[in-house]
Short mmCIF file of C-alpha atoms (C1' of nucleotides) in Angstrom, two decimals:
data_model
loop_
_atom_site.label_atom_id
_atom_site.label_comp_id
_atom_site.label_asym_id
_atom_site.label_seq_id
_atom_site.Cartn_x
_atom_site.Cartn_y
_atom_site.Cartn_z
CA MET A 266 35.87 2.53 -18.27
CA THR A 267 33.56 5.42 -17.14
CA PRO A 268 31.96 4.20 -14.09
CA VAL A 269 28.16 4.86 -14.09
CA ARG A 270 27.29 7.15 -11.49
CA ALA A 271 24.81 4.98 -9.21
CA ARG A 272 21.39 6.47 -9.15
CA PRO A 273 21.26 7.23 -5.32
CA GLN A 274 19.48 4.08 -4.26
CA VAL A 275 16.37 5.04 -2.45
CA PRO A 276 14.44 2.14 -0.75
CA PRO A 277 10.80 1.61 -1.85
CA ALA A 278 9.52 2.32 1.36
CA THR A 279 11.00 5.60 1.61
CA VAL A 280 9.85 6.36 -1.89
CA ALA A 281 6.34 5.41 -1.01
CA ARG A 282 6.55 7.99 1.87
CA LEU A 283 8.04 11.09 -0.09
CA PRO A 284 4.72 12.23 -1.73
CA ALA A 285 3.27 12.52 1.95
CA TYR A 286 6.22 14.63 3.03
CA LEU A 287 5.82 16.78 -0.13
CA ARG A 288 2.17 17.47 0.65
CA THR A 289 2.94 18.40 4.26
CA LEU A 290 5.64 20.62 3.17
CA ASP A 291 2.94 22.47 0.90
CA VAL A 292 0.90 22.75 3.79
CA LEU A 293 3.57 24.22 5.79
CA ALA A 294 4.56 26.77 3.12
CA ALA A 295 0.83 27.52 2.82
CA GLU A 296 0.81 28.59 6.52
CA GLY A 297 3.80 30.69 5.99
CA HIS A 298 6.53 28.47 7.62
CA LEU A 299 9.83 29.06 6.35
CA LEU A 300 11.63 26.53 8.47
CA THR A 301 10.57 23.40 9.89
CA SER A 302 11.92 20.48 12.09
CA SER A 303 12.08 16.61 11.67
CA GLU A 304 9.70 16.69 14.97
CA GLU A 305 7.06 19.05 13.37
CA LEU A 306 7.25 17.46 9.62
CA ALA A 307 7.16 13.88 10.85
CA THR A 308 4.15 14.35 13.25
CA ARG A 309 2.24 16.25 10.47
CA ALA A 310 2.88 13.63 7.76
CA GLY A 311 2.12 10.71 10.24
CA VAL A 312 5.44 9.12 10.78
CA GLN A 313 8.24 9.19 13.52
CA PRO A 314 10.98 11.83 13.36
CA ALA A 315 13.69 9.29 13.19
CA LEU A 316 12.06 7.85 10.12
CA LEU A 317 11.75 11.16 8.48
CA ARG A 318 15.23 11.86 8.96
CA LYS A 319 16.36 8.28 7.62
CA ASP A 320 14.30 8.59 4.58
CA LEU A 321 15.60 12.15 3.88
CA SER A 322 19.27 10.85 4.43
CA PHE A 323 18.82 8.82 1.30
CA LEU A 324 18.31 11.81 -0.80
CA GLY A 325 20.92 13.94 0.28
CA THR A 326 21.51 16.27 3.52
CA TYR A 327 19.18 19.19 3.24
CA GLY A 328 18.86 20.05 6.84
CA ARG A 329 21.06 22.06 9.01
CA ARG A 330 21.91 20.64 12.53
CA GLY A 331 20.55 22.55 15.29
CA VAL A 332 18.46 24.47 12.92
CA GLY A 333 15.86 22.39 10.82
CA TYR A 334 14.91 22.26 7.30
CA ASP A 335 14.08 25.03 4.98
CA VAL A 336 10.75 24.61 3.88
CA PRO A 337 10.80 25.98 0.20
CA HIS A 338 14.05 24.18 -0.57
CA LEU A 339 13.24 20.77 0.98
CA ARG A 340 10.04 21.03 -0.94
CA GLU A 341 11.74 21.50 -4.26
CA GLN A 342 14.24 18.81 -3.71
CA ILE A 343 11.80 16.11 -2.82
CA GLY A 344 9.81 17.26 -5.99
CA ARG A 345 12.87 17.11 -7.99
CA VAL A 346 13.68 13.20 -6.79
CA LEU A 347 10.13 12.56 -7.59
CA GLY A 348 10.47 13.59 -10.87
CA MET A 349 7.86 16.49 -10.60
CA ALA A 350 10.06 19.26 -12.06
CA VAL A 351 8.74 18.30 -15.22
CA PRO A 352 4.82 17.81 -15.02
CA GLN A 353 3.99 14.22 -15.78
CA ARG A 354 1.61 13.62 -18.58
CA LEU A 355 -1.27 10.91 -18.18
CA VAL A 356 -3.66 8.99 -20.27
CA VAL A 357 -6.81 7.35 -18.86
CA VAL A 358 -8.04 4.29 -20.33
CA GLY A 359 -11.64 3.41 -19.45
CA VAL A 360 -14.04 6.34 -19.23
CA GLY A 361 -16.70 4.62 -17.01
CA ASN A 362 -17.81 6.39 -13.46
CA LEU A 363 -14.34 6.08 -12.06
CA GLY A 364 -12.29 7.23 -15.13
CA ARG A 365 -14.59 10.17 -15.17
CA ALA A 366 -14.08 10.98 -11.58
CA LEU A 367 -10.35 10.77 -11.90
CA ALA A 368 -10.60 12.87 -15.04
CA GLY A 369 -12.54 15.62 -13.06
CA TYR A 370 -10.27 15.45 -9.77
CA ALA A 371 -8.50 18.52 -9.44
CA GLY A 372 -5.86 16.89 -6.83
CA ILE A 373 -4.30 15.41 -9.80
CA ALA A 374 -3.39 18.51 -11.58
CA GLN A 375 -2.47 20.36 -8.10
CA ARG A 376 0.19 17.65 -7.55
CA GLY A 377 1.87 18.27 -10.87
CA PHE A 378 0.12 15.84 -13.36
CA THR A 379 -1.67 16.78 -16.57
CA LEU A 380 -4.22 14.59 -18.15
CA VAL A 381 -3.52 14.61 -21.76
CA GLY A 382 -5.95 11.74 -23.13
CA LEU A 383 -8.97 9.62 -22.45
CA VAL A 384 -9.57 6.39 -24.29
CA ASP A 385 -12.42 3.93 -24.25
CA VAL A 386 -13.91 1.10 -26.35
CA ALA A 387 -17.54 1.82 -26.18
CA PRO A 388 -18.71 3.41 -29.48
CA ASP A 389 -21.27 5.68 -27.49
CA VAL A 390 -18.62 7.09 -25.31
CA VAL A 391 -15.88 7.67 -28.05
CA GLY A 392 -16.30 11.07 -29.53
CA THR A 393 -17.83 12.59 -26.21
CA VAL A 394 -15.99 15.16 -24.51
CA VAL A 395 -15.19 14.51 -20.93
CA ALA A 396 -13.40 17.06 -18.70
CA GLY A 397 -12.63 18.88 -21.61
CA LEU A 398 -11.00 16.01 -23.77
CA PRO A 399 -12.53 14.09 -26.23
CA VAL A 400 -12.61 10.35 -25.56
CA ARG A 401 -10.49 8.45 -28.23
CA PRO A 402 -11.14 4.91 -29.45
CA LEU A 403 -8.65 2.18 -28.09
CA GLU A 404 -6.97 2.07 -31.60
CA ALA A 405 -5.70 5.65 -31.00
CA LEU A 406 -4.03 4.82 -27.83
CA ALA A 407 -0.39 4.37 -29.13
CA GLU A 408 -0.53 7.47 -31.34
CA LEU A 409 -2.13 9.47 -28.31
CA VAL A 410 0.65 8.30 -26.00
CA ALA A 411 3.35 9.14 -28.62
CA VAL A 412 1.91 12.48 -29.70
CA GLN A 413 1.37 13.68 -26.30
CA GLY A 414 4.17 12.42 -24.53
CA ALA A 415 2.48 10.49 -22.04
CA THR A 416 4.80 8.76 -19.35
CA ILE A 417 1.93 7.08 -17.14
CA GLY A 418 -1.25 5.15 -17.93
CA VAL A 419 -4.26 4.71 -15.72
CA ILE A 420 -6.52 1.76 -16.22
CA THR A 421 -10.38 2.19 -15.04
CA THR A 422 -11.50 -0.80 -17.25
CA PRO A 423 -13.17 -3.96 -16.18
CA PRO A 424 -10.55 -6.25 -14.85
CA SER A 425 -11.21 -8.51 -17.91
CA ALA A 426 -9.72 -5.91 -20.15
CA ALA A 427 -6.74 -4.60 -17.95
CA GLN A 428 -4.05 -6.91 -19.15
CA HIS A 429 -4.87 -6.27 -22.95
CA VAL A 430 -4.82 -2.37 -22.00
CA ALA A 431 -1.53 -2.74 -20.32
CA ASP A 432 0.00 -4.61 -23.17
CA LEU A 433 -0.91 -1.63 -25.18
CA LEU A 434 0.24 0.99 -22.75
CA VAL A 435 3.53 -0.94 -22.74
CA ALA A 436 3.87 -0.97 -26.29
CA ALA A 437 3.12 2.67 -26.49
CA GLY A 438 5.95 3.20 -24.18
CA VAL A 439 4.62 4.39 -20.74
CA THR A 440 6.98 3.77 -17.87
CA GLY A 441 4.45 3.42 -15.36
CA ILE A 442 0.67 2.08 -15.00
CA LEU A 443 -1.63 2.87 -12.08
CA THR A 444 -4.64 0.33 -12.21
CA PHE A 445 -7.72 0.45 -10.46
CA ALA A 446 -8.95 -2.94 -11.90
CA PRO A 447 -8.69 -5.87 -9.45
CA ALA A 448 -6.36 -8.08 -11.57
CA VAL A 449 -2.75 -9.00 -11.53
CA LEU A 450 -0.92 -7.18 -14.39
CA HIS A 451 2.30 -8.72 -16.15
CA VAL A 452 4.69 -6.15 -17.50
CA PRO A 453 8.17 -6.09 -18.44
CA ASP A 454 10.69 -5.18 -15.57
CA ASP A 455 11.30 -1.85 -16.98
CA VAL A 456 7.63 -0.81 -16.37
CA ASP A 457 6.23 0.09 -12.82
CA VAL A 458 2.80 -1.01 -11.93
CA ARG A 459 0.87 0.07 -9.10
CA SER A 460 -2.49 -1.20 -8.22
CA VAL A 461 -5.39 0.31 -6.19
CA ASP A 462 -8.06 -2.13 -5.12
CA VAL A 463 -10.80 -0.55 -3.36
CA ALA A 464 -12.54 -3.82 -2.48
CA SER A 465 -9.15 -5.35 -1.28
CA GLU A 466 -9.01 -2.14 1.06
CA LEU A 467 -12.48 -2.63 2.40
CA GLN A 468 -11.53 -6.19 3.17
CA ILE A 469 -8.70 -5.36 5.08
CA LEU A 470 -10.72 -3.13 7.07
CA ALA A 471 -13.10 -5.94 7.76
CA PHE A 472 -10.51 -8.19 8.82
CA HIS A 473 -9.52 -5.69 11.53
CA GLY A 474 -13.14 -4.86 12.42
CA HIS A 475 -14.49 -8.30 12.56
CA GLY A 476 -15.48 -9.55 15.93
CA ARG A 477 -14.69 -5.92 17.29
CA ARG A 478 -17.43 -4.47 19.37
CA ARG A 479 -16.73 -0.61 19.90
CA ALA A 480 -18.17 1.56 22.72
CA VAL A 481 -19.81 4.57 21.43
CA ASP A 482 -20.97 7.76 23.24
CA GLY A 483 -24.30 7.52 24.59
CA GLU A 484 -24.68 3.85 24.34
CA GLY A 485 -25.19 1.57 27.03
CA ALA A 486 -26.52 3.74 29.57
CA MET B 74 -9.08 -18.26 35.10
CA THR B 75 -10.30 -18.88 31.54
CA PRO B 76 -7.48 -18.43 29.07
CA VAL B 77 -8.60 -16.07 26.38
CA ARG B 78 -8.06 -18.18 23.31
CA ALA B 79 -5.78 -15.92 21.38
CA ARG B 80 -6.99 -14.49 18.03
CA PRO B 81 -4.59 -16.32 15.63
CA GLN B 82 -1.94 -13.59 15.03
CA VAL B 83 -1.88 -12.68 11.57
CA PRO B 84 1.03 -10.42 10.19
CA PRO B 85 -0.23 -7.05 8.53
CA ALA B 86 1.71 -8.03 5.15
CA THR B 87 -0.38 -11.31 5.20
CA VAL B 88 -3.65 -9.80 5.86
CA ALA B 89 -2.89 -7.27 3.06
CA ARG B 90 -2.66 -10.15 0.47
CA LEU B 91 -5.56 -12.17 1.72
CA PRO B 92 -8.17 -10.42 -0.56
CA ALA B 93 -6.01 -11.15 -3.54
CA TYR B 94 -6.13 -14.84 -2.87
CA LEU B 95 -9.77 -14.76 -2.19
CA ARG B 96 -10.23 -12.97 -5.62
CA THR B 97 -8.03 -15.49 -7.25
CA LEU B 98 -9.88 -18.24 -5.66
CA ASP B 99 -13.06 -16.88 -7.15
CA VAL B 100 -11.58 -16.97 -10.50
CA LEU B 101 -10.51 -20.53 -10.29
CA ALA B 102 -13.79 -21.62 -8.97
CA ALA B 103 -15.43 -19.77 -12.01
CA GLU B 104 -13.33 -21.71 -14.14
CA GLY B 105 -14.42 -25.00 -12.52
CA HIS B 106 -11.21 -25.91 -10.67
CA LEU B 107 -11.91 -27.74 -7.51
CA LEU B 108 -8.40 -28.35 -6.53
CA THR B 109 -5.40 -26.01 -6.75
CA SER B 110 -1.63 -25.97 -5.92
CA SER B 111 0.33 -23.35 -4.07
CA GLU B 112 2.26 -23.08 -7.26
CA GLU B 113 -1.02 -22.09 -9.41
CA LEU B 114 -2.64 -20.00 -6.77
CA ALA B 115 0.73 -18.06 -5.91
CA THR B 116 1.11 -17.36 -9.66
CA ARG B 117 -2.17 -16.01 -10.35
CA ALA B 118 -2.01 -13.99 -7.52
CA GLY B 119 1.32 -12.68 -8.38
CA VAL B 120 3.34 -13.77 -5.14
CA GLN B 121 5.74 -16.71 -4.60
CA PRO B 122 4.47 -20.03 -3.73
CA ALA B 123 6.62 -20.05 -0.69
CA LEU B 124 5.07 -16.93 0.60
CA LEU B 125 1.43 -17.88 -0.23
CA ARG B 126 2.12 -21.13 1.91
CA LYS B 127 3.42 -19.22 4.90
CA ASP B 128 0.51 -16.74 4.53
CA LEU B 129 -1.96 -19.57 4.53
CA SER B 130 -0.02 -21.15 7.47
CA PHE B 131 -1.02 -18.37 9.56
CA LEU B 132 -4.68 -19.20 9.15
CA GLY B 133 -4.58 -22.79 9.81
CA THR B 134 -3.89 -26.04 7.75
CA TYR B 135 -6.21 -26.02 4.90
CA GLY B 136 -4.13 -27.94 2.13
CA ARG B 137 -3.26 -31.79 1.87
CA ARG B 138 0.45 -32.45 1.50
CA GLY B 139 0.94 -33.98 -1.99
CA VAL B 140 -2.48 -33.20 -3.21
CA GLY B 141 -3.14 -29.28 -2.75
CA TYR B 142 -5.82 -27.13 -1.80
CA ASP B 143 -9.71 -27.47 -2.00
CA VAL B 144 -10.79 -24.52 -3.93
CA PRO B 145 -14.35 -24.00 -2.49
CA HIS B 146 -13.20 -24.89 1.06
CA LEU B 147 -10.12 -22.41 1.09
CA ARG B 148 -12.27 -19.63 -0.46
CA GLU B 149 -14.78 -20.13 2.29
CA GLN B 150 -12.06 -19.92 5.00
CA ILE B 151 -10.18 -16.98 3.82
CA GLY B 152 -13.75 -15.26 3.52
CA ARG B 153 -14.37 -16.03 7.15
CA VAL B 154 -10.85 -14.82 8.41
CA LEU B 155 -11.73 -11.82 6.65
CA GLY B 156 -15.07 -11.25 8.34
CA MET B 157 -16.69 -11.57 5.11
CA ALA B 158 -19.07 -14.22 6.44
CA VAL B 159 -21.60 -11.64 7.33
CA PRO B 160 -21.83 -8.73 4.70
CA GLN B 161 -20.02 -5.54 5.75
CA ARG B 162 -22.21 -2.37 5.70
CA LEU B 163 -20.63 0.88 4.39
CA VAL B 164 -21.43 4.58 4.59
CA VAL B 165 -19.88 7.05 2.17
CA VAL B 166 -19.40 10.61 3.19
CA GLY B 167 -18.93 13.11 0.37
CA VAL B 168 -21.11 12.70 -2.78
CA GLY B 169 -18.74 14.24 -5.34
CA ASN B 170 -17.28 12.70 -8.50
CA LEU B 171 -15.56 10.16 -6.46
CA GLY B 172 -18.06 9.21 -4.23
CA ARG B 173 -20.65 8.84 -6.88
CA ALA B 174 -18.36 6.53 -8.66
CA LEU B 175 -17.75 4.28 -5.83
CA ALA B 176 -21.53 4.24 -5.22
CA GLY B 177 -22.02 2.96 -8.47
CA TYR B 178 -19.08 0.32 -8.54
CA ALA B 179 -20.62 -2.94 -8.81
CA GLY B 180 -17.10 -4.39 -7.65
CA ILE B 181 -18.08 -3.47 -4.06
CA ALA B 182 -21.18 -5.58 -3.94
CA GLN B 183 -19.45 -8.27 -5.59
CA ARG B 184 -17.02 -8.53 -2.93
CA GLY B 185 -19.16 -8.66 -0.09
CA PHE B 186 -20.06 -5.00 0.71
CA THR B 187 -23.38 -3.38 1.10
CA LEU B 188 -23.55 0.26 0.73
CA VAL B 189 -26.30 1.55 3.30
CA GLY B 190 -25.93 5.04 3.30
CA LEU B 191 -24.71 8.25 1.48
CA VAL B 192 -23.95 11.72 3.34
CA ASP B 193 -22.95 15.22 2.10
CA VAL B 194 -22.87 18.66 3.33
CA ALA B 195 -24.08 20.64 0.10
CA PRO B 196 -27.60 21.69 0.25
CA ASP B 197 -28.02 20.94 -3.47
CA VAL B 198 -26.85 17.57 -3.15
CA VAL B 199 -28.70 16.39 0.07
CA GLY B 200 -32.04 14.94 -0.80
CA THR B 201 -31.05 13.82 -4.34
CA VAL B 202 -30.91 10.05 -4.97
CA VAL B 203 -27.66 8.52 -5.98
CA ALA B 204 -27.37 4.83 -6.79
CA GLY B 205 -30.73 4.20 -5.51
CA LEU B 206 -30.01 5.99 -1.97
CA PRO B 207 -30.99 9.31 -0.75
CA VAL B 208 -28.31 11.51 0.13
CA ARG B 209 -28.50 12.54 3.94
CA PRO B 210 -26.94 15.58 5.65
CA LEU B 211 -23.94 15.40 7.89
CA GLU B 212 -26.13 15.65 10.82
CA ALA B 213 -27.72 12.33 10.04
CA LEU B 214 -24.59 10.60 9.91
CA ALA B 215 -24.45 9.07 13.68
CA GLU B 216 -28.05 7.91 13.29
CA LEU B 217 -27.52 6.41 9.92
CA VAL B 218 -24.48 4.44 11.27
CA ALA B 219 -26.42 3.23 14.24
CA VAL B 220 -29.83 2.38 12.23
CA GLN B 221 -27.98 0.79 9.65
CA GLY B 222 -25.29 -1.09 11.52
CA ALA B 223 -22.53 0.42 9.31
CA THR B 224 -19.13 -0.97 10.35
CA ILE B 225 -16.87 1.05 7.79
CA GLY B 226 -16.98 4.74 6.62
CA VAL B 227 -15.62 5.84 3.47
CA ILE B 228 -14.63 9.55 3.17
CA THR B 229 -14.49 11.10 -0.31
CA THR B 230 -14.73 14.65 0.84
CA PRO B 231 -12.09 17.30 0.32
CA PRO B 232 -8.98 17.08 2.73
CA SER B 233 -10.00 20.03 4.73
CA ALA B 234 -13.16 18.13 5.86
CA ALA B 235 -11.50 14.65 6.26
CA GLN B 236 -10.44 14.99 10.06
CA HIS B 237 -13.99 16.20 11.14
CA VAL B 238 -15.90 13.56 9.26
CA ALA B 239 -13.47 10.94 10.86
CA ASP B 240 -14.18 12.09 14.32
CA LEU B 241 -18.08 11.92 13.47
CA LEU B 242 -17.48 8.35 12.05
CA VAL B 243 -15.53 7.19 15.20
CA ALA B 244 -18.13 8.68 17.40
CA ALA B 245 -20.95 7.03 15.43
CA GLY B 246 -18.91 3.55 16.15
CA VAL B 247 -17.43 2.44 12.88
CA THR B 248 -14.53 0.08 13.37
CA GLY B 249 -12.74 0.92 10.14
CA ILE B 250 -12.27 4.12 7.69
CA LEU B 251 -11.33 4.10 4.10
CA THR B 252 -10.28 7.69 3.19
CA PHE B 253 -9.51 9.03 -0.33
CA ALA B 254 -8.58 12.52 0.98
CA PRO B 255 -4.95 13.22 1.03
CA ALA B 256 -4.47 14.08 4.69
CA VAL B 257 -3.44 12.36 7.75
CA LEU B 258 -6.30 11.17 10.13
CA HIS B 259 -5.96 10.84 13.88
CA VAL B 260 -8.19 7.93 15.34
CA PRO B 261 -8.16 5.94 18.49
CA ASP B 262 -6.25 2.76 18.31
CA ASP B 263 -9.53 0.63 18.09
CA VAL B 264 -10.26 2.20 14.66
CA ASP B 265 -8.30 1.04 11.69
CA VAL B 266 -7.73 3.53 8.85
CA ARG B 267 -6.45 2.87 5.36
CA SER B 268 -5.89 5.53 3.00
CA VAL B 269 -5.84 5.76 -0.91
CA ASP B 270 -4.18 8.80 -2.29
CA VAL B 271 -4.35 8.64 -6.03
CA ALA B 272 -1.80 11.62 -6.58
CA SER B 273 0.66 9.75 -4.30
CA GLU B 274 0.56 6.79 -6.32
CA LEU B 275 1.05 8.65 -9.44
CA GLN B 276 4.03 10.37 -7.76
CA ILE B 277 5.51 7.27 -6.75
CA LEU B 278 5.27 5.85 -10.46
CA ALA B 279 6.88 9.52 -11.59
CA PHE B 280 9.82 8.46 -9.32
CA HIS B 281 10.50 5.22 -11.15
CA GLY B 282 9.95 6.61 -14.55
CA HIS B 283 11.84 9.68 -14.33
CA GLY B 284 14.97 9.82 -16.24
CA ARG B 285 13.96 6.47 -17.76
CA ARG B 286 13.84 6.28 -21.46
CA ARG B 287 11.84 3.17 -22.70
CA ALA B 288 12.42 1.35 -26.03
CA VAL B 289 9.28 0.90 -27.95
CA ASP B 290 8.25 -0.93 -31.07
CA GLY B 291 8.79 0.80 -34.40
CA GLU B 292 11.06 3.53 -32.83
CA GLY B 293 14.59 4.18 -33.83
CA ALA B 294 14.51 2.28 -37.01
"C1'" DT C 96 29.39 28.62 25.17
"C1'" DA C 97 25.01 26.32 25.76
"C1'" DG C 98 20.95 24.55 23.80
"C1'" DA C 99 18.83 22.54 19.61
"C1'" DT C 100 18.64 19.29 16.14
"C1'" DT C 101 20.43 16.87 12.35
"C1'" DG C 102 22.65 12.82 10.08
"C1'" DT C 103 24.16 8.40 11.02
"C1'" DT C 104 25.06 4.19 13.46
"C1'" DA C 105 23.68 -0.13 15.83
"C1'" DA C 106 19.97 -2.82 17.58
"C1'" DT C 107 15.65 -4.39 16.96
"C1'" DC C 108 11.97 -5.98 14.45
"C1'" DG C 109 9.33 -8.12 10.53
"C1'" DA C 110 8.74 -10.07 6.33
"C1'" DT C 111 10.49 -13.06 2.53
"C1'" DT C 112 12.92 -16.76 0.48
"C1'" DA C 113 14.99 -21.05 0.18
"C1'" DA C 114 15.30 -25.73 1.71
"C1'" DC C 115 13.23 -29.75 3.35
"C1'" DA C 116 11.08 -33.17 6.21
"C1'" DA C 117 6.42 -34.63 6.75
"C1'" DT C 118 2.86 -36.99 4.40
"C1'" DC C 119 -0.84 -37.62 1.19
"C1'" DT D 214 6.18 -47.65 -3.17
"C1'" DA D 215 7.23 -43.46 -5.80
"C1'" DG D 216 6.04 -38.90 -6.79
"C1'" DA D 217 4.03 -34.72 -5.63
"C1'" DT D 218 3.21 -30.97 -2.81
"C1'" DT D 219 2.49 -29.15 1.71
"C1'" DG D 220 3.69 -26.89 6.29
"C1'" DT D 221 7.63 -25.52 8.72
"C1'" DT D 222 12.27 -24.42 9.68
"C1'" DA D 223 16.25 -21.31 9.32
"C1'" DA D 224 18.61 -18.19 6.86
"C1'" DT D 225 18.57 -13.75 4.52
"C1'" DC D 226 16.77 -9.46 3.47
"C1'" DG D 227 14.60 -5.01 4.31
"C1'" DA D 228 12.45 -1.60 7.34
"C1'" DT D 229 12.13 0.91 11.58
"C1'" DT D 230 13.47 2.40 16.05
"C1'" DA D 231 16.56 4.26 19.50
"C1'" DA D 232 20.62 6.59 20.73
"C1'" DC D 233 23.95 9.92 20.15
"C1'" DA D 234 28.09 12.21 18.01
"C1'" DA D 235 28.39 15.91 14.80
"C1'" DT D 236 27.61 20.67 14.40
"C1'" DC D 237 24.68 24.52 13.57
#
DNA sequence: TAGATTGTTAATCGATTAACAATC
DNA sequence: TAGATTGTTAATCGATTAACAATC
């Protein structure tokens, strides 16, 4: 029996920090650094050096003791682990304010993603061109995902439509869904869902701020 | 010596789930439920019943054994803990695509927040009206926060401007900052920062999807 | 060699789950 | 009372930190 080579098991908390490391390495590279240390990289990424080293240890041994990390090399390795070697292709479902903002967001392309399709249900939106792409009807979603080879679907619809759209994306074969709709989505185990809920983030901030009274420059004199 | 009544110590992981419970209670209330169980509320919110009960136990004892939870009452208690008894006031700095989308996002008002100011640096944007509010110059930020009593600042600027804007928001007295700029922000301990990085979310999805090949309806026949 | 810095181990800390006594 | 469901305890699990031996 051929033993399945175990995919190196990277803890979720570590995976969630890799994009920040990658971004920080981009900054260091742009500043001309060829070499960095766990101290510098960690501080810039906003974590403890020990945590950075532990995180990187799950990926392999890319540093040199007494020396540090080669910036371009580490950058490439983390990019590879994240699956960014091949540009990932996205479809956005829901071309309202937020969908348009995302479609026009340069940061997405800069970080290795290609927007390949826009979908909406509204007849007055379908057929218009947004960010250089024609908006397609919901019925075209499955074909769009297949033809364009999209792997990730982004949901920017009202919450009432989110589960239906998720079902369509799953049936079409995406491996990941990023949703901005405040709703719990049920998907099969082999599909990954991440959720961004702006109002929830604000409520978490409200919890911490509530009852707090901050001293401010020039006040109370 | 008067003992300071300790603020009930709610773990961060619990705080982060409270908005989802609140939202789920809203749905249950809208459906006419007056009573719910940890089983139903948890399932709808996407967590385990035991975890929901543990979370609620940090807030107080709001359920009745053998019966369940009173929907309007629990809704009110969680809202109060989150500091939503008083509507929280927001300023948005950066009126680009994303800033406009947020300004026009009804979900923010629905969940208890009031947008009280918009700020940008671009001379051709300052003075225009977006979502019913005039866009003010960056120099007006401190006064705007003070006069309007804003407690939360939202940063939707390019990453290069984010730290400077954060410094201004902190000096102006906000207690919380929500940033969409992919950059680490340094703020004093008494200010809370939450960060939403769309490209990072996509990269985390790419990690999980990478190398995965999903079976799709109608394929392989 | 001496100094620097990684990779790893062990200790600590926090979060989640499972089980059940309390009690409606 | 019998059945249901909470609130809480103890066990498990995972993440972070601190310390240091390995090694460049």
